[in-house]
């Protein structure tokens, strides 16, 4: 197992280099001069302009600029914003807000999605199955921002169950409503995926054999059927953790949460490339390590999987 983990970590290195290179090229190859944008409407003295371009390596070829960024990344440096702040310091406070929001949404979709999927899968063709399939289809069809405004109106303003904006009430109370909205679409996919996988495994020979041997239905469900059915669900959950962080921009704006969504939106507007690249790199790292954890969990869920 440890050899497999080391091999997967080594495989992550070229993936990280390739993705960060594409992100860096996409950000800094865009037309426009970020140093002139930093000066605003006032003309910048030529000496100051040249000094700033040299400081941020903008006077060098693009691939050389990326080399400087990659060298700093190896040493844990995500770069420096155009305002002279460390990108890591800028992300520190905002990242914690986005992480709490994403984890709240992820736990919600994990628990509720698997529960609904199992509930529907055990009653295939029944009323519960129909309700789950219809409800998840409705959630998928409605845009996230519409769900967010409806949730604010109903559960925040009308019923008063949750705060409608800000993080004044702390975690988890301030993050429950935006987390539920953020995880609602993924919950629908997880419920349907769990239900489909469970129905398929119920028809497998090993399940029929277990039932014929007289094993209790609950044990057949938990120890045999559900365990194998969760493999595709775990795959989706691992990838979705990074997607939730990347897709939190709209939710953070609607619920007025000071996360990296607002930070990256502002950075794009003012052409602050180092901040955009730094946040995107951190999201790539989350994706890579989430996929590593998923691969390890495969062996835990299914003993037939071996990493020799």
PDB file of C-alpha atoms in Angstrom:
ATOM      1  CA  UNK A   1       0.000   0.000   0.000  1.00  0.00           C
ATOM      2  CA  UNK A   2       2.774   2.451   0.900  1.00  0.00           C
ATOM      3  CA  UNK A   3       4.539   1.772  -2.389  1.00  0.00           C
ATOM      4  CA  UNK A   4       1.298   2.600  -4.169  1.00  0.00           C
ATOM      5  CA  UNK A   5       0.912   5.864  -2.214  1.00  0.00           C
ATOM      6  CA  UNK A   6       4.486   6.908  -3.041  1.00  0.00           C
ATOM      7  CA  UNK A   7       3.948   6.039  -6.708  1.00  0.00           C
ATOM      8  CA  UNK A   8       0.726   8.082  -6.814  1.00  0.00           C
ATOM      9  CA  UNK A   9       2.473  11.035  -5.167  1.00  0.00           C
ATOM     10  CA  UNK A  10       5.191  10.909  -7.821  1.00  0.00           C
ATOM     11  CA  UNK A  11       2.528  10.769 -10.529  1.00  0.00           C
ATOM     12  CA  UNK A  12       0.994  13.935  -9.076  1.00  0.00           C
ATOM     13  CA  UNK A  13       4.150  15.946  -9.807  1.00  0.00           C
ATOM     14  CA  UNK A  14       3.841  16.101 -13.642  1.00  0.00           C
ATOM     15  CA  UNK A  15       0.082  16.635 -13.296  1.00  0.00           C
ATOM     16  CA  UNK A  16       0.692  19.582 -10.964  1.00  0.00           C
ATOM     17  CA  UNK A  17       3.313  21.055 -13.299  1.00  0.00           C
ATOM     18  CA  UNK A  18       1.075  20.646 -16.346  1.00  0.00           C
ATOM     19  CA  UNK A  19      -2.022  22.165 -14.764  1.00  0.00           C
ATOM     20  CA  UNK A  20      -0.216  25.097 -13.143  1.00  0.00           C
ATOM     21  CA  UNK A  21       1.570  25.797 -16.445  1.00  0.00           C
ATOM     22  CA  UNK A  22      -1.743  25.961 -18.304  1.00  0.00           C
ATOM     23  CA  UNK A  23      -3.246  28.183 -15.603  1.00  0.00           C
ATOM     24  CA  UNK A  24      -0.212  30.481 -15.596  1.00  0.00           C
ATOM     25  CA  UNK A  25      -0.175  30.797 -19.377  1.00  0.00           C
ATOM     26  CA  UNK A  26      -3.941  31.410 -19.505  1.00  0.00           C
ATOM     27  CA  UNK A  27      -3.722  34.205 -16.910  1.00  0.00           C
ATOM     28  CA  UNK A  28      -0.557  36.023 -17.984  1.00  0.00           C
ATOM     29  CA  UNK A  29      -0.995  35.573 -21.750  1.00  0.00           C
ATOM     30  CA  UNK A  30      -4.181  37.668 -21.670  1.00  0.00           C
ATOM     31  CA  UNK A  31      -3.945  41.090 -23.331  1.00  0.00           C
ATOM     32  CA  UNK A  32      -3.371  44.074 -21.081  1.00  0.00           C
ATOM     33  CA  UNK A  33      -0.611  45.295 -18.814  1.00  0.00           C
ATOM     34  CA  UNK A  34      -1.304  44.626 -15.106  1.00  0.00           C
ATOM     35  CA  UNK A  35       1.336  47.162 -14.030  1.00  0.00           C
ATOM     36  CA  UNK A  36      -0.342  49.977 -15.982  1.00  0.00           C
ATOM     37  CA  UNK A  37      -3.713  48.829 -14.594  1.00  0.00           C
ATOM     38  CA  UNK A  38      -2.192  49.105 -11.123  1.00  0.00           C
ATOM     39  CA  UNK A  39      -1.491  52.787 -11.730  1.00  0.00           C
ATOM     40  CA  UNK A  40      -5.090  53.519 -12.659  1.00  0.00           C
ATOM     41  CA  UNK A  41      -5.818  56.706 -14.590  1.00  0.00           C
ATOM     42  CA  UNK A  42      -2.625  58.433 -13.456  1.00  0.00           C
ATOM     43  CA  UNK A  43       0.473  57.921 -15.605  1.00  0.00           C
ATOM     44  CA  UNK A  44       3.198  55.929 -13.845  1.00  0.00           C
ATOM     45  CA  UNK A  45       6.790  57.244 -13.893  1.00  0.00           C
ATOM     46  CA  UNK A  46       8.907  55.193 -16.320  1.00  0.00           C
ATOM     47  CA  UNK A  47      11.438  54.264 -13.625  1.00  0.00           C
ATOM     48  CA  UNK A  48       8.714  52.978 -11.294  1.00  0.00           C
ATOM     49  CA  UNK A  49       7.066  51.121 -14.170  1.00  0.00           C
ATOM     50  CA  UNK A  50      10.319  49.418 -15.170  1.00  0.00           C
ATOM     51  CA  UNK A  51      11.135  48.553 -11.557  1.00  0.00           C
ATOM     52  CA  UNK A  52       7.747  46.911 -10.974  1.00  0.00           C
ATOM     53  CA  UNK A  53       7.956  44.911 -14.200  1.00  0.00           C
ATOM     54  CA  UNK A  54      11.406  43.674 -13.190  1.00  0.00           C
ATOM     55  CA  UNK A  55      10.207  42.840  -9.659  1.00  0.00           C
ATOM     56  CA  UNK A  56       7.376  40.646 -10.978  1.00  0.00           C
ATOM     57  CA  UNK A  57       9.571  39.211 -13.797  1.00  0.00           C
ATOM     58  CA  UNK A  58       7.196  40.640 -16.407  1.00  0.00           C
ATOM     59  CA  UNK A  59      10.167  41.801 -18.486  1.00  0.00           C
ATOM     60  CA  UNK A  60      11.216  38.183 -19.027  1.00  0.00           C
ATOM     61  CA  UNK A  61       9.788  35.532 -21.398  1.00  0.00           C
ATOM     62  CA  UNK A  62       6.555  33.905 -20.228  1.00  0.00           C
ATOM     63  CA  UNK A  63       8.091  30.476 -19.710  1.00  0.00           C
ATOM     64  CA  UNK A  64      10.866  32.018 -17.591  1.00  0.00           C
ATOM     65  CA  UNK A  65       8.224  33.787 -15.504  1.00  0.00           C
ATOM     66  CA  UNK A  66       6.574  30.421 -14.901  1.00  0.00           C
ATOM     67  CA  UNK A  67       9.932  28.957 -13.891  1.00  0.00           C
ATOM     68  CA  UNK A  68      10.267  31.628 -11.174  1.00  0.00           C
ATOM     69  CA  UNK A  69       6.734  30.879  -9.977  1.00  0.00           C
ATOM     70  CA  UNK A  70       7.344  27.122  -9.915  1.00  0.00           C
ATOM     71  CA  UNK A  71      10.597  27.558  -8.003  1.00  0.00           C
ATOM     72  CA  UNK A  72       8.796  29.634  -5.392  1.00  0.00           C
ATOM     73  CA  UNK A  73       5.964  27.095  -5.240  1.00  0.00           C
ATOM     74  CA  UNK A  74       8.455  24.322  -4.443  1.00  0.00           C
ATOM     75  CA  UNK A  75       9.521  26.389  -1.427  1.00  0.00           C
ATOM     76  CA  UNK A  76       5.918  27.006  -0.324  1.00  0.00           C
ATOM     77  CA  UNK A  77       5.684  30.511  -1.801  1.00  0.00           C
ATOM     78  CA  UNK A  78       2.490  31.168  -3.781  1.00  0.00           C
ATOM     79  CA  UNK A  79       3.782  34.494  -5.036  1.00  0.00           C
ATOM     80  CA  UNK A  80       3.171  38.149  -4.299  1.00  0.00           C
ATOM     81  CA  UNK A  81       0.136  40.230  -5.214  1.00  0.00           C
ATOM     82  CA  UNK A  82       0.486  43.410  -7.232  1.00  0.00           C
ATOM     83  CA  UNK A  83      -0.114  45.325  -3.982  1.00  0.00           C
ATOM     84  CA  UNK A  84       2.991  43.803  -2.398  1.00  0.00           C
ATOM     85  CA  UNK A  85       1.218  41.310  -0.120  1.00  0.00           C
ATOM     86  CA  UNK A  86       1.981  37.619   0.080  1.00  0.00           C
ATOM     87  CA  UNK A  87      -0.649  35.592  -1.806  1.00  0.00           C
ATOM     88  CA  UNK A  88      -0.556  33.035   1.017  1.00  0.00           C
ATOM     89  CA  UNK A  89      -1.423  35.746   3.566  1.00  0.00           C
ATOM     90  CA  UNK A  90      -4.245  37.036   1.364  1.00  0.00           C
ATOM     91  CA  UNK A  91      -5.692  33.541   1.024  1.00  0.00           C
ATOM     92  CA  UNK A  92      -5.285  32.582   4.678  1.00  0.00           C
ATOM     93  CA  UNK A  93      -8.439  34.232   6.060  1.00  0.00           C
ATOM     94  CA  UNK A  94     -10.599  33.891   2.964  1.00  0.00           C
ATOM     95  CA  UNK A  95      -9.608  30.264   2.391  1.00  0.00           C
ATOM     96  CA  UNK A  96     -10.899  29.221   5.828  1.00  0.00           C
ATOM     97  CA  UNK A  97     -14.354  30.609   4.965  1.00  0.00           C
ATOM     98  CA  UNK A  98     -14.492  28.762   1.644  1.00  0.00           C
ATOM     99  CA  UNK A  99     -13.169  25.558   3.234  1.00  0.00           C
ATOM    100  CA  UNK A 100     -15.862  25.648   5.939  1.00  0.00           C
ATOM    101  CA  UNK A 101     -18.548  26.267   3.316  1.00  0.00           C
ATOM    102  CA  UNK A 102     -17.295  23.449   1.083  1.00  0.00           C
ATOM    103  CA  UNK A 103     -16.954  20.968   3.968  1.00  0.00           C
ATOM    104  CA  UNK A 104     -20.466  21.812   5.205  1.00  0.00           C
ATOM    105  CA  UNK A 105     -21.875  21.217   1.700  1.00  0.00           C
ATOM    106  CA  UNK A 106     -19.794  18.047   1.286  1.00  0.00           C
ATOM    107  CA  UNK A 107     -20.956  16.505   4.589  1.00  0.00           C
ATOM    108  CA  UNK A 108     -24.564  17.409   3.775  1.00  0.00           C
ATOM    109  CA  UNK A 109     -24.468  15.782   0.331  1.00  0.00           C
ATOM    110  CA  UNK A 110     -22.605  12.757   1.717  1.00  0.00           C
ATOM    111  CA  UNK A 111     -25.087  11.993   4.496  1.00  0.00           C
ATOM    112  CA  UNK A 112     -28.324  13.060   2.801  1.00  0.00           C
ATOM    113  CA  UNK A 113     -27.395  11.808  -0.673  1.00  0.00           C
ATOM    114  CA  UNK A 114     -26.398   8.296   0.415  1.00  0.00           C
ATOM    115  CA  UNK A 115     -29.396   8.057   2.778  1.00  0.00           C
ATOM    116  CA  UNK A 116     -31.857   9.018   0.034  1.00  0.00           C
ATOM    117  CA  UNK A 117     -30.138   6.723  -2.458  1.00  0.00           C
ATOM    118  CA  UNK A 118     -30.316   3.725  -0.115  1.00  0.00           C
ATOM    119  CA  UNK A 119     -33.904   4.537   0.791  1.00  0.00           C
ATOM    120  CA  UNK A 120     -34.920   4.674  -2.880  1.00  0.00           C
ATOM    121  CA  UNK A 121     -32.811   1.675  -3.905  1.00  0.00           C
ATOM    122  CA  UNK A 122     -34.425  -0.609  -1.334  1.00  0.00           C
ATOM    123  CA  UNK A 123     -37.876   0.380  -2.619  1.00  0.00           C
ATOM    124  CA  UNK A 124     -37.320   0.335  -6.362  1.00  0.00           C
ATOM    125  CA  UNK A 125     -40.489   1.260  -8.247  1.00  0.00           C
ATOM    126  CA  UNK A 126     -42.322   2.356  -5.111  1.00  0.00           C
ATOM    127  CA  UNK A 127     -43.568   5.726  -3.929  1.00  0.00           C
ATOM    128  CA  UNK A 128     -40.312   6.592  -2.158  1.00  0.00           C
ATOM    129  CA  UNK A 129     -38.264   5.740  -5.250  1.00  0.00           C
ATOM    130  CA  UNK A 130     -40.505   7.903  -7.433  1.00  0.00           C
ATOM    131  CA  UNK A 131     -40.335  10.825  -5.008  1.00  0.00           C
ATOM    132  CA  UNK A 132     -36.533  10.667  -4.776  1.00  0.00           C
ATOM    133  CA  UNK A 133     -36.091  10.482  -8.553  1.00  0.00           C
ATOM    134  CA  UNK A 134     -38.571  13.301  -9.166  1.00  0.00           C
ATOM    135  CA  UNK A 135     -37.156  15.500  -6.413  1.00  0.00           C
ATOM    136  CA  UNK A 136     -33.552  15.081  -7.509  1.00  0.00           C
ATOM    137  CA  UNK A 137     -34.503  15.831 -11.116  1.00  0.00           C
ATOM    138  CA  UNK A 138     -36.152  19.059  -9.966  1.00  0.00           C
ATOM    139  CA  UNK A 139     -33.080  20.089  -7.959  1.00  0.00           C
ATOM    140  CA  UNK A 140     -30.776  19.421 -10.912  1.00  0.00           C
ATOM    141  CA  UNK A 141     -33.025  21.392 -13.288  1.00  0.00           C
ATOM    142  CA  UNK A 142     -33.230  24.540 -11.133  1.00  0.00           C
ATOM    143  CA  UNK A 143     -30.154  26.836 -11.305  1.00  0.00           C
ATOM    144  CA  UNK A 144     -28.163  27.148  -8.086  1.00  0.00           C
ATOM    145  CA  UNK A 145     -28.658  30.901  -7.768  1.00  0.00           C
ATOM    146  CA  UNK A 146     -32.452  30.438  -7.968  1.00  0.00           C
ATOM    147  CA  UNK A 147     -32.293  27.849  -5.174  1.00  0.00           C
ATOM    148  CA  UNK A 148     -30.149  30.247  -3.151  1.00  0.00           C
ATOM    149  CA  UNK A 149     -32.598  33.151  -3.396  1.00  0.00           C
ATOM    150  CA  UNK A 150     -35.567  30.865  -2.658  1.00  0.00           C
ATOM    151  CA  UNK A 151     -33.773  29.412   0.378  1.00  0.00           C
ATOM    152  CA  UNK A 152     -32.962  32.894   1.661  1.00  0.00           C
ATOM    153  CA  UNK A 153     -36.576  34.007   1.243  1.00  0.00           C
ATOM    154  CA  UNK A 154     -38.248  30.925   2.746  1.00  0.00           C
ATOM    155  CA  UNK A 155     -35.853  29.613   5.410  1.00  0.00           C
ATOM    156  CA  UNK A 156     -34.131  32.890   6.227  1.00  0.00           C
ATOM    157  CA  UNK A 157     -36.677  35.700   5.981  1.00  0.00           C
ATOM    158  CA  UNK A 158     -40.047  33.949   6.299  1.00  0.00           C
ATOM    159  CA  UNK A 159     -39.265  31.163   8.790  1.00  0.00           C
ATOM    160  CA  UNK A 160     -36.154  32.681  10.394  1.00  0.00           C
ATOM    161  CA  UNK A 161     -34.411  29.316  10.769  1.00  0.00           C
ATOM    162  CA  UNK A 162     -31.057  30.431   9.353  1.00  0.00           C
ATOM    163  CA  UNK A 163     -29.163  33.714   8.912  1.00  0.00           C
ATOM    164  CA  UNK A 164     -29.430  35.036   5.372  1.00  0.00           C
ATOM    165  CA  UNK A 165     -25.966  36.592   5.047  1.00  0.00           C
ATOM    166  CA  UNK A 166     -22.581  36.932   6.693  1.00  0.00           C
ATOM    167  CA  UNK A 167     -20.647  34.758   9.135  1.00  0.00           C
ATOM    168  CA  UNK A 168     -21.435  36.592  12.375  1.00  0.00           C
ATOM    169  CA  UNK A 169     -23.011  33.479  13.943  1.00  0.00           C
ATOM    170  CA  UNK A 170     -19.906  31.381  13.296  1.00  0.00           C
ATOM    171  CA  UNK A 171     -19.540  27.847  12.058  1.00  0.00           C
ATOM    172  CA  UNK A 172     -21.628  25.805  11.466  1.00  0.00           C
ATOM    173  CA  UNK A 173     -24.792  27.901  11.898  1.00  0.00           C
ATOM    174  CA  UNK A 174     -23.866  30.650   9.433  1.00  0.00           C
ATOM    175  CA  UNK A 175     -22.744  28.061   6.878  1.00  0.00           C
ATOM    176  CA  UNK A 176     -25.708  25.670   7.042  1.00  0.00           C
ATOM    177  CA  UNK A 177     -28.053  27.381   4.584  1.00  0.00           C
ATOM    178  CA  UNK A 178     -25.398  28.305   1.954  1.00  0.00           C
ATOM    179  CA  UNK A 179     -23.829  24.862   2.417  1.00  0.00           C
ATOM    180  CA  UNK A 180     -27.134  23.098   1.796  1.00  0.00           C
ATOM    181  CA  UNK A 181     -27.737  25.172  -1.330  1.00  0.00           C
ATOM    182  CA  UNK A 182     -24.184  24.621  -2.593  1.00  0.00           C
ATOM    183  CA  UNK A 183     -24.409  20.857  -2.043  1.00  0.00           C
ATOM    184  CA  UNK A 184     -27.966  20.428  -3.329  1.00  0.00           C
ATOM    185  CA  UNK A 185     -27.053  19.630  -6.951  1.00  0.00           C
ATOM    186  CA  UNK A 186     -24.318  17.187  -5.913  1.00  0.00           C
ATOM    187  CA  UNK A 187     -26.709  15.599  -3.418  1.00  0.00           C
ATOM    188  CA  UNK A 188     -29.105  14.856  -6.280  1.00  0.00           C
ATOM    189  CA  UNK A 189     -26.361  13.154  -8.304  1.00  0.00           C
ATOM    190  CA  UNK A 190     -25.133  11.152  -5.309  1.00  0.00           C
ATOM    191  CA  UNK A 191     -28.655   9.983  -4.437  1.00  0.00           C
ATOM    192  CA  UNK A 192     -29.299   8.825  -7.992  1.00  0.00           C
ATOM    193  CA  UNK A 193     -25.854   7.230  -8.289  1.00  0.00           C
ATOM    194  CA  UNK A 194     -26.255   5.373  -4.986  1.00  0.00           C
ATOM    195  CA  UNK A 195     -29.739   4.226  -5.923  1.00  0.00           C
ATOM    196  CA  UNK A 196     -28.659   2.934  -9.356  1.00  0.00           C
ATOM    197  CA  UNK A 197     -25.569   1.165  -8.028  1.00  0.00           C
ATOM    198  CA  UNK A 198     -27.528  -0.393  -5.175  1.00  0.00           C
ATOM    199  CA  UNK A 199     -30.282  -1.706  -7.478  1.00  0.00           C
ATOM    200  CA  UNK A 200     -27.648  -3.206  -9.772  1.00  0.00           C
ATOM    201  CA  UNK A 201     -25.830  -4.950  -6.916  1.00  0.00           C
ATOM    202  CA  UNK A 202     -29.078  -6.314  -5.492  1.00  0.00           C
ATOM    203  CA  UNK A 203     -29.311  -8.449  -8.640  1.00  0.00           C
ATOM    204  CA  UNK A 204     -25.769  -9.830  -8.250  1.00  0.00           C
ATOM    205  CA  UNK A 205     -25.195 -13.529  -7.542  1.00  0.00           C
ATOM    206  CA  UNK A 206     -23.312 -12.937  -4.295  1.00  0.00           C
ATOM    207  CA  UNK A 207     -26.330 -11.068  -2.854  1.00  0.00           C
ATOM    208  CA  UNK A 208     -28.676 -13.882  -3.825  1.00  0.00           C
ATOM    209  CA  UNK A 209     -26.297 -16.376  -2.243  1.00  0.00           C
ATOM    210  CA  UNK A 210     -26.105 -14.340   0.969  1.00  0.00           C
ATOM    211  CA  UNK A 211     -29.909 -14.181   1.173  1.00  0.00           C
ATOM    212  CA  UNK A 212     -30.213 -17.899   0.407  1.00  0.00           C
ATOM    213  CA  UNK A 213     -27.793 -18.659   3.267  1.00  0.00           C
ATOM    214  CA  UNK A 214     -30.219 -16.955   5.639  1.00  0.00           C
ATOM    215  CA  UNK A 215     -28.206 -13.822   6.442  1.00  0.00           C
ATOM    216  CA  UNK A 216     -30.286 -10.946   7.836  1.00  0.00           C
ATOM    217  CA  UNK A 217     -31.348  -8.392   5.229  1.00  0.00           C
ATOM    218  CA  UNK A 218     -29.689  -5.554   7.152  1.00  0.00           C
ATOM    219  CA  UNK A 219     -26.365  -7.382   7.154  1.00  0.00           C
ATOM    220  CA  UNK A 220     -26.653  -8.177   3.447  1.00  0.00           C
ATOM    221  CA  UNK A 221     -27.330  -4.499   2.774  1.00  0.00           C
ATOM    222  CA  UNK A 222     -24.599  -3.001   4.969  1.00  0.00           C
ATOM    223  CA  UNK A 223     -21.793  -5.582   4.781  1.00  0.00           C
ATOM    224  CA  UNK A 224     -22.167  -6.700   1.166  1.00  0.00           C
ATOM    225  CA  UNK A 225     -24.386  -4.636  -1.146  1.00  0.00           C
ATOM    226  CA  UNK A 226     -23.824  -1.100   0.140  1.00  0.00           C
ATOM    227  CA  UNK A 227     -20.080  -1.536   0.466  1.00  0.00           C
ATOM    228  CA  UNK A 228     -19.651  -2.365  -3.215  1.00  0.00           C
ATOM    229  CA  UNK A 229     -22.234   0.221  -4.254  1.00  0.00           C
ATOM    230  CA  UNK A 230     -20.286   3.051  -2.614  1.00  0.00           C
ATOM    231  CA  UNK A 231     -17.224   2.740  -4.873  1.00  0.00           C
ATOM    232  CA  UNK A 232     -18.586   5.017  -7.666  1.00  0.00           C
ATOM    233  CA  UNK A 233     -20.091   7.299  -5.026  1.00  0.00           C
ATOM    234  CA  UNK A 234     -16.719   7.745  -3.298  1.00  0.00           C
ATOM    235  CA  UNK A 235     -15.189   8.574  -6.681  1.00  0.00           C
ATOM    236  CA  UNK A 236     -17.737  11.329  -7.224  1.00  0.00           C
ATOM    237  CA  UNK A 237     -17.374  12.667  -3.671  1.00  0.00           C
ATOM    238  CA  UNK A 238     -13.603  12.899  -3.973  1.00  0.00           C
ATOM    239  CA  UNK A 239     -13.746  14.955  -7.155  1.00  0.00           C
ATOM    240  CA  UNK A 240     -16.672  17.026  -5.912  1.00  0.00           C
ATOM    241  CA  UNK A 241     -14.802  18.390  -2.880  1.00  0.00           C
ATOM    242  CA  UNK A 242     -12.583  20.448  -5.176  1.00  0.00           C
ATOM    243  CA  UNK A 243     -15.562  21.388  -7.347  1.00  0.00           C
ATOM    244  CA  UNK A 244     -17.426  22.753  -4.337  1.00  0.00           C
ATOM    245  CA  UNK A 245     -14.529  25.045  -3.451  1.00  0.00           C
ATOM    246  CA  UNK A 246     -14.156  26.208  -7.035  1.00  0.00           C
ATOM    247  CA  UNK A 247     -17.901  26.670  -7.493  1.00  0.00           C
ATOM    248  CA  UNK A 248     -18.520  28.609  -4.293  1.00  0.00           C
ATOM    249  CA  UNK A 249     -18.125  32.008  -5.988  1.00  0.00           C
ATOM    250  CA  UNK A 250     -21.843  32.452  -6.718  1.00  0.00           C
ATOM    251  CA  UNK A 251     -22.977  31.227  -3.292  1.00  0.00           C
ATOM    252  CA  UNK A 252     -20.446  33.408  -1.484  1.00  0.00           C
ATOM    253  CA  UNK A 253     -21.706  36.413  -3.396  1.00  0.00           C
ATOM    254  CA  UNK A 254     -25.384  35.734  -2.679  1.00  0.00           C
ATOM    255  CA  UNK A 255     -24.857  34.997   1.032  1.00  0.00           C
ATOM    256  CA  UNK A 256     -22.171  37.682   1.462  1.00  0.00           C
ATOM    257  CA  UNK A 257     -19.473  35.268   2.640  1.00  0.00           C
ATOM    258  CA  UNK A 258     -15.902  36.665   2.562  1.00  0.00           C
ATOM    259  CA  UNK A 259     -14.301  33.650   0.874  1.00  0.00           C
ATOM    260  CA  UNK A 260     -11.871  33.141  -1.977  1.00  0.00           C
ATOM    261  CA  UNK A 261     -14.720  33.468  -4.471  1.00  0.00           C
ATOM    262  CA  UNK A 262     -14.907  37.222  -3.942  1.00  0.00           C
ATOM    263  CA  UNK A 263     -11.125  37.422  -3.746  1.00  0.00           C
ATOM    264  CA  UNK A 264     -10.551  35.735  -7.100  1.00  0.00           C
ATOM    265  CA  UNK A 265     -13.369  37.758  -8.727  1.00  0.00           C
ATOM    266  CA  UNK A 266     -11.754  41.006  -7.572  1.00  0.00           C
ATOM    267  CA  UNK A 267      -8.321  39.790  -8.670  1.00  0.00           C
ATOM    268  CA  UNK A 268      -9.608  39.051 -12.187  1.00  0.00           C
ATOM    269  CA  UNK A 269     -11.175  42.519 -12.419  1.00  0.00           C
ATOM    270  CA  UNK A 270      -7.941  44.327 -11.479  1.00  0.00           C
ATOM    271  CA  UNK A 271      -5.757  41.871 -13.476  1.00  0.00           C
ATOM    272  CA  UNK A 272      -3.956  40.664 -10.342  1.00  0.00           C
ATOM    273  CA  UNK A 273      -2.476  37.552 -11.976  1.00  0.00           C
ATOM    274  CA  UNK A 274      -0.425  36.258  -9.007  1.00  0.00           C
ATOM    275  CA  UNK A 275      -3.543  36.054  -6.822  1.00  0.00           C
ATOM    276  CA  UNK A 276      -5.547  34.232  -9.509  1.00  0.00           C
ATOM    277  CA  UNK A 277      -2.745  31.752 -10.160  1.00  0.00           C
ATOM    278  CA  UNK A 278      -2.111  31.174  -6.445  1.00  0.00           C
ATOM    279  CA  UNK A 279      -5.757  30.417  -5.646  1.00  0.00           C
ATOM    280  CA  UNK A 280      -6.093  28.196  -8.712  1.00  0.00           C
ATOM    281  CA  UNK A 281      -2.935  26.285  -7.733  1.00  0.00           C
ATOM    282  CA  UNK A 282      -4.324  25.654  -4.269  1.00  0.00           C
ATOM    283  CA  UNK A 283      -7.531  24.286  -5.811  1.00  0.00           C
ATOM    284  CA  UNK A 284      -5.456  21.971  -8.021  1.00  0.00           C
ATOM    285  CA  UNK A 285      -3.679  20.635  -4.919  1.00  0.00           C
ATOM    286  CA  UNK A 286      -7.047  19.962  -3.273  1.00  0.00           C
ATOM    287  CA  UNK A 287      -8.175  18.022  -6.366  1.00  0.00           C
ATOM    288  CA  UNK A 288      -4.993  15.935  -6.448  1.00  0.00           C
ATOM    289  CA  UNK A 289      -4.995  14.947  -2.788  1.00  0.00           C
ATOM    290  CA  UNK A 290      -8.749  14.255  -2.816  1.00  0.00           C
ATOM    291  CA  UNK A 291      -8.218  11.834  -5.699  1.00  0.00           C
ATOM    292  CA  UNK A 292      -5.350  10.185  -3.808  1.00  0.00           C
ATOM    293  CA  UNK A 293      -7.618   9.613  -0.794  1.00  0.00           C
ATOM    294  CA  UNK A 294     -10.313   8.187  -3.082  1.00  0.00           C
ATOM    295  CA  UNK A 295      -7.871   5.707  -4.606  1.00  0.00           C
ATOM    296  CA  UNK A 296      -6.808   4.538  -1.146  1.00  0.00           C
ATOM    297  CA  UNK A 297     -10.441   4.148  -0.054  1.00  0.00           C
ATOM    298  CA  UNK A 298     -11.060   1.784  -2.979  1.00  0.00           C
ATOM    299  CA  UNK A 299      -8.969  -0.844  -1.217  1.00  0.00           C
ATOM    300  CA  UNK A 300     -10.836  -0.297   2.045  1.00  0.00           C
ATOM    301  CA  UNK A 301     -14.276  -0.677   0.474  1.00  0.00           C
ATOM    302  CA  UNK A 302     -13.423  -3.580  -1.847  1.00  0.00           C
ATOM    303  CA  UNK A 303     -10.843  -6.126  -0.586  1.00  0.00           C
ATOM    304  CA  UNK A 304     -10.567  -7.479  -4.130  1.00  0.00           C
ATOM    305  CA  UNK A 305      -8.660  -4.376  -5.127  1.00  0.00           C
ATOM    306  CA  UNK A 306      -4.966  -4.830  -4.500  1.00  0.00           C
ATOM    307  CA  UNK A 307      -2.103  -2.403  -4.971  1.00  0.00           C
ATOM    308  CA  UNK A 308       0.786  -4.797  -5.540  1.00  0.00           C
TER     309      UNK A 308
END
